[in-house]
Coordinates of C-alpha atoms in Angstrom, one line a residue:
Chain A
X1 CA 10.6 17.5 -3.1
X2 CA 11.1 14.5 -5.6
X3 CA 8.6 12.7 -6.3
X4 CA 9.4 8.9 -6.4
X5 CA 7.7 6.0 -8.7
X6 CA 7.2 2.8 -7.3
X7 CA 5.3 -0.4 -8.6
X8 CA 2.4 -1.0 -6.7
X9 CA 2.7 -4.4 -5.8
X10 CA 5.5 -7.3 -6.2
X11 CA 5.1 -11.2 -5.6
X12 CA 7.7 -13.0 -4.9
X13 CA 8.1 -16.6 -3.1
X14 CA 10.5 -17.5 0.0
X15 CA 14.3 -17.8 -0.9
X16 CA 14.2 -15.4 -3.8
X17 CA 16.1 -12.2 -3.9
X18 CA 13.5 -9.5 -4.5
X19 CA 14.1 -6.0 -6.1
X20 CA 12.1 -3.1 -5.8
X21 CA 13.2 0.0 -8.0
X22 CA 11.9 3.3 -7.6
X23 CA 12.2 6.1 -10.1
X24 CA 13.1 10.0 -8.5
X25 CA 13.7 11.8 -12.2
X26 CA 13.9 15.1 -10.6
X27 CA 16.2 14.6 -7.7
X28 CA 18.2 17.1 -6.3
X29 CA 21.8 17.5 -6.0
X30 CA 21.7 17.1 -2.1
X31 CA 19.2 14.9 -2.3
X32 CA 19.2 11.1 -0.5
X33 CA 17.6 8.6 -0.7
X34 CA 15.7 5.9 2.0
X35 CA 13.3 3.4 2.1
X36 CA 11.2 2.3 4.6
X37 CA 9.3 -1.2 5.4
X38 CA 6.0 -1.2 7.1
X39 CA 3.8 -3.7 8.8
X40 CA -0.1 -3.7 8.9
X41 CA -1.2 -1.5 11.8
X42 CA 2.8 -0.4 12.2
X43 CA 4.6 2.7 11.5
X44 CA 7.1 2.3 9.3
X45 CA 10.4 1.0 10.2
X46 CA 14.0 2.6 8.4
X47 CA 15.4 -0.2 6.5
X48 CA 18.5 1.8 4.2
X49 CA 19.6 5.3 2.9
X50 CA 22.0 6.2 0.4
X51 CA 23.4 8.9 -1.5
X52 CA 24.9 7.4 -4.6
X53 CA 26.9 3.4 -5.7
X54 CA 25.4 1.0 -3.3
X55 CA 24.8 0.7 0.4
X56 CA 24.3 -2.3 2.2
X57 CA 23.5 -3.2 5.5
X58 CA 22.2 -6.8 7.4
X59 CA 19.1 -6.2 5.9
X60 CA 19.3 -5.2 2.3
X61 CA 21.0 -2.9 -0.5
X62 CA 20.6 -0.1 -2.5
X63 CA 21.6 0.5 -5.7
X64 CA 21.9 3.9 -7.3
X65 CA 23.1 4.3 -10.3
X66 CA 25.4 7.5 -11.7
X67 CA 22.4 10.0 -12.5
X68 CA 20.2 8.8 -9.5
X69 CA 17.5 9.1 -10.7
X70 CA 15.9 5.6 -10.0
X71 CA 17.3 3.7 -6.9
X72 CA 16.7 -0.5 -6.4
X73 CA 16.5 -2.2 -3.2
X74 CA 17.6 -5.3 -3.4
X75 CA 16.6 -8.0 0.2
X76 CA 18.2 -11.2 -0.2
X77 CA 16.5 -14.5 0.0
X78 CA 13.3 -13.0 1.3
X79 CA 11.0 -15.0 3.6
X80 CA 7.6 -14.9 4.9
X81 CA 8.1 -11.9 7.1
X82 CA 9.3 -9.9 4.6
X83 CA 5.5 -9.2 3.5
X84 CA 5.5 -5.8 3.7
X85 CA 4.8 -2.3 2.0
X86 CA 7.8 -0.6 1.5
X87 CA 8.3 3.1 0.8
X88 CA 11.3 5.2 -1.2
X89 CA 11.8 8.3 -0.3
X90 CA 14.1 11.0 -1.4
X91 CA 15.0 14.7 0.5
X92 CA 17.7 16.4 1.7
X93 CA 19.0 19.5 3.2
X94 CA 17.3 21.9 0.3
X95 CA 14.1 20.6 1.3
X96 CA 14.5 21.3 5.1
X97 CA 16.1 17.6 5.6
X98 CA 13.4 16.6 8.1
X99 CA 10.0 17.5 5.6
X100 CA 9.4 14.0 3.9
X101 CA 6.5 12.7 1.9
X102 CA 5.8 9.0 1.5
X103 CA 4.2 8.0 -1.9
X104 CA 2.0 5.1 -2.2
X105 CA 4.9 2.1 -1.7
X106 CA 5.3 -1.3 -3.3
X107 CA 3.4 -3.9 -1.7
X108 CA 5.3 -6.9 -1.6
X109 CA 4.1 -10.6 -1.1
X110 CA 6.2 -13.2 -0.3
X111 CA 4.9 -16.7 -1.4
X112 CA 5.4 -19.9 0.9
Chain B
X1 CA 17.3 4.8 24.5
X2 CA 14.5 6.7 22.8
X3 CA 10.9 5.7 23.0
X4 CA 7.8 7.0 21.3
X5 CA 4.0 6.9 22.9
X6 CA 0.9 7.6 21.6
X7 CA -3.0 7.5 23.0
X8 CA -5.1 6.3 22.7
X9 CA -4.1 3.5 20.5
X10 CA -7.5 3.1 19.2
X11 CA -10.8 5.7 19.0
X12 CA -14.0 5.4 17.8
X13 CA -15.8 9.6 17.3
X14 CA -19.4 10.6 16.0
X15 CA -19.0 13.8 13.4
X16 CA -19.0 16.9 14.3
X17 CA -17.2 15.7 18.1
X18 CA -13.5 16.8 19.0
X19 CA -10.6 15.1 19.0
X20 CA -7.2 15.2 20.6
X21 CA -4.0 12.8 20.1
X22 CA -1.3 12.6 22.1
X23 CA 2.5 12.0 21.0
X24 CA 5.4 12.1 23.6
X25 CA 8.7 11.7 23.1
X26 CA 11.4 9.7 25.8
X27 CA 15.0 9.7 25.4
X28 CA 16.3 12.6 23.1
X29 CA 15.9 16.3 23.3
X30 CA 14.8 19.4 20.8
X31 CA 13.9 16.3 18.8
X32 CA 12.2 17.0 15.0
X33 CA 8.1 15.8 15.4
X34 CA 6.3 14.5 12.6
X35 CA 2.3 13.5 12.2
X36 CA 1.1 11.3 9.8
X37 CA -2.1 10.1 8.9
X38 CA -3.0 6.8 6.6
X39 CA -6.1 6.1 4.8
X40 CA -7.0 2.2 4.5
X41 CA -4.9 0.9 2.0
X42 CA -2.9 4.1 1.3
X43 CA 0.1 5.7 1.6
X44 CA 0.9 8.1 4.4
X45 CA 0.1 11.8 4.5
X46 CA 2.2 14.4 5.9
X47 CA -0.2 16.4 8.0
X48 CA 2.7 19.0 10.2
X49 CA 5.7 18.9 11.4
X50 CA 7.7 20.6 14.2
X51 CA 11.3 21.9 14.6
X52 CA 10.9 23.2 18.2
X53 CA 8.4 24.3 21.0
X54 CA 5.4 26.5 19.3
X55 CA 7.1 25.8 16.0
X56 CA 4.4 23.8 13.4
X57 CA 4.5 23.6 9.7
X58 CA 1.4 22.7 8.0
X59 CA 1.5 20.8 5.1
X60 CA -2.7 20.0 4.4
X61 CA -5.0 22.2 5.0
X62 CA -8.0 20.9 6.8
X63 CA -9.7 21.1 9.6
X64 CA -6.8 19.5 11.7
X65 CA -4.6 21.5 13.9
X66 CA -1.4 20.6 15.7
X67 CA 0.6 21.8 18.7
X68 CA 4.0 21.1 20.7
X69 CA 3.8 22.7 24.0
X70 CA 6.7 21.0 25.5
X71 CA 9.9 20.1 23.6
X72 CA 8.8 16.3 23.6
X73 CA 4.8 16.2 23.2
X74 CA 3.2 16.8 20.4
X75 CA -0.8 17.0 20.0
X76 CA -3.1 16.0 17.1
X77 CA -6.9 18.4 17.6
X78 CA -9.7 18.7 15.5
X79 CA -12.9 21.0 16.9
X80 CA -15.1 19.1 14.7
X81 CA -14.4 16.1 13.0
X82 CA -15.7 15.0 9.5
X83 CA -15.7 11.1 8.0
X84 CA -12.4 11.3 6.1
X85 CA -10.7 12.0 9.2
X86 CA -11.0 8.5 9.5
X87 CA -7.4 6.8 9.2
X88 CA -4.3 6.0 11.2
X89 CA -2.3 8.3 12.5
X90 CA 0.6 8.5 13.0
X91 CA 3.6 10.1 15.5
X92 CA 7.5 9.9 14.9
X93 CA 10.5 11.9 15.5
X94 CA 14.0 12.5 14.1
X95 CA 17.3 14.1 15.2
X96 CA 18.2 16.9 13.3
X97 CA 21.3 15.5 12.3
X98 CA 22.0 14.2 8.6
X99 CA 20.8 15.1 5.4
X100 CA 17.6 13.3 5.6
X101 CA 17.5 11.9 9.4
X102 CA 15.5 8.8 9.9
X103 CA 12.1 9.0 11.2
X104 CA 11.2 6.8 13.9
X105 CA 7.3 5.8 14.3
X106 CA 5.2 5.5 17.2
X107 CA 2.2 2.4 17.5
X108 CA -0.6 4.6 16.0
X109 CA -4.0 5.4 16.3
X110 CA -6.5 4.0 14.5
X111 CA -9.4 6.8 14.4
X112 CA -13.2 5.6 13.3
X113 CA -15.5 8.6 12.1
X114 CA -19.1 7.7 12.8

């Protein structure tokens, strides 16, 4: 599996776009990628996968650039809620498809 | 739609005591089954995973074991716990579907190791 580099933690205030990149330098040609937000004392909750360009849903984007091998996602005007820790994940159909492993995620702090 | 339950939600066990989590699965069928555990402040571990009925993959070895003795229940045993058992754990399932299906998490437990 890839491993995936994240920052530890962000800070960011309400209104601001926030952007979280995470480096996958040895991903793998069937490889996606999917990140995940989590609450204290919450499972994690899917936010957005991608393969490669950018995705976007009502929640956020991902960006992935031609070699893939860092992705960013990208929530617009972020508010208090959006506190969070938020995971990137990559895997695919070499790796079993349904074996994942979370790294440490970005800790994000959103300022009043 | 699907649901995911676990128990107890929160457990409090002296060393060297048993333990045994519960996960069950409403809503889907033959569904992948995942359990996770999180240290305070940490990210989440991959402790097994299951494909089908009998079927577990270990991916830690300690002195955790896991079942699946029906297609949507999924069990989390110990036969003597230690103080970094201590966590959350954590149930979800997938479809099989996709590339990379997404996991969806149950509440937790929140285990304390006395």
């Amino acid at each position: 599996l890839a491993k995936t580099t994240q920052p530890i933690s962000m800070d960011s205030y309400e209104g601001q776009e926030v952007n979280i990149t995470c480096s996958h330098n040895n991903i793998a040609t069937n490889d996606y990628i999917t990140w995940y937000q989590q609450f204290p004392s919450q499972g994690p909750r899917f936010i957005i996968q991608g393969y490669k360009t950018k995705v976007t849903n009502e929640v956020a984007s991902l960006f992935i650039p031609a070699d893939r091998k860092s992705s960013t996602l990208s929530l617009p005007r972020v508010s208090l809620s959006d506190t969070a820790v938020y995971y990137c994940l990559v895997g695919g159909v070499n790796t079993g498809g349904f074996k994942t492993i979370f790294g440490a995620g970005t800790r994000l702090f959103v300022k009043a | 739609s699907q649901t995911i339950h676990q128990w107890p939600a929160t457990l409090v066990q002296p060393v060297g005591s048993p333990l045994s989590l519960e996960c069950t699965v409403e809503g889907t069928s033959n569904p992948n089954l995942y359990w996770y555990r999180q240290a305070a402040g940490r990210g989440l571990q991959l402790l097994f995973y299951s494909v089908g009925i009998g079927q577990i993959s270990s991916e830690v070895p300690q002195n955790l074991s896991a079942s699946r003795p029906q297609d949507r229940q999924f069990i989390l045993s110990s036969k003597k716990l230690l103080l970094s058992d201590s966590g959350f754990y954590l149930c979800a399932w997938s479809t099989k579907q996709g590339t990379l299906p997404e996991q969806y998490f149950g509440p937790g437990t929140r285990l304390t190791v006395t």
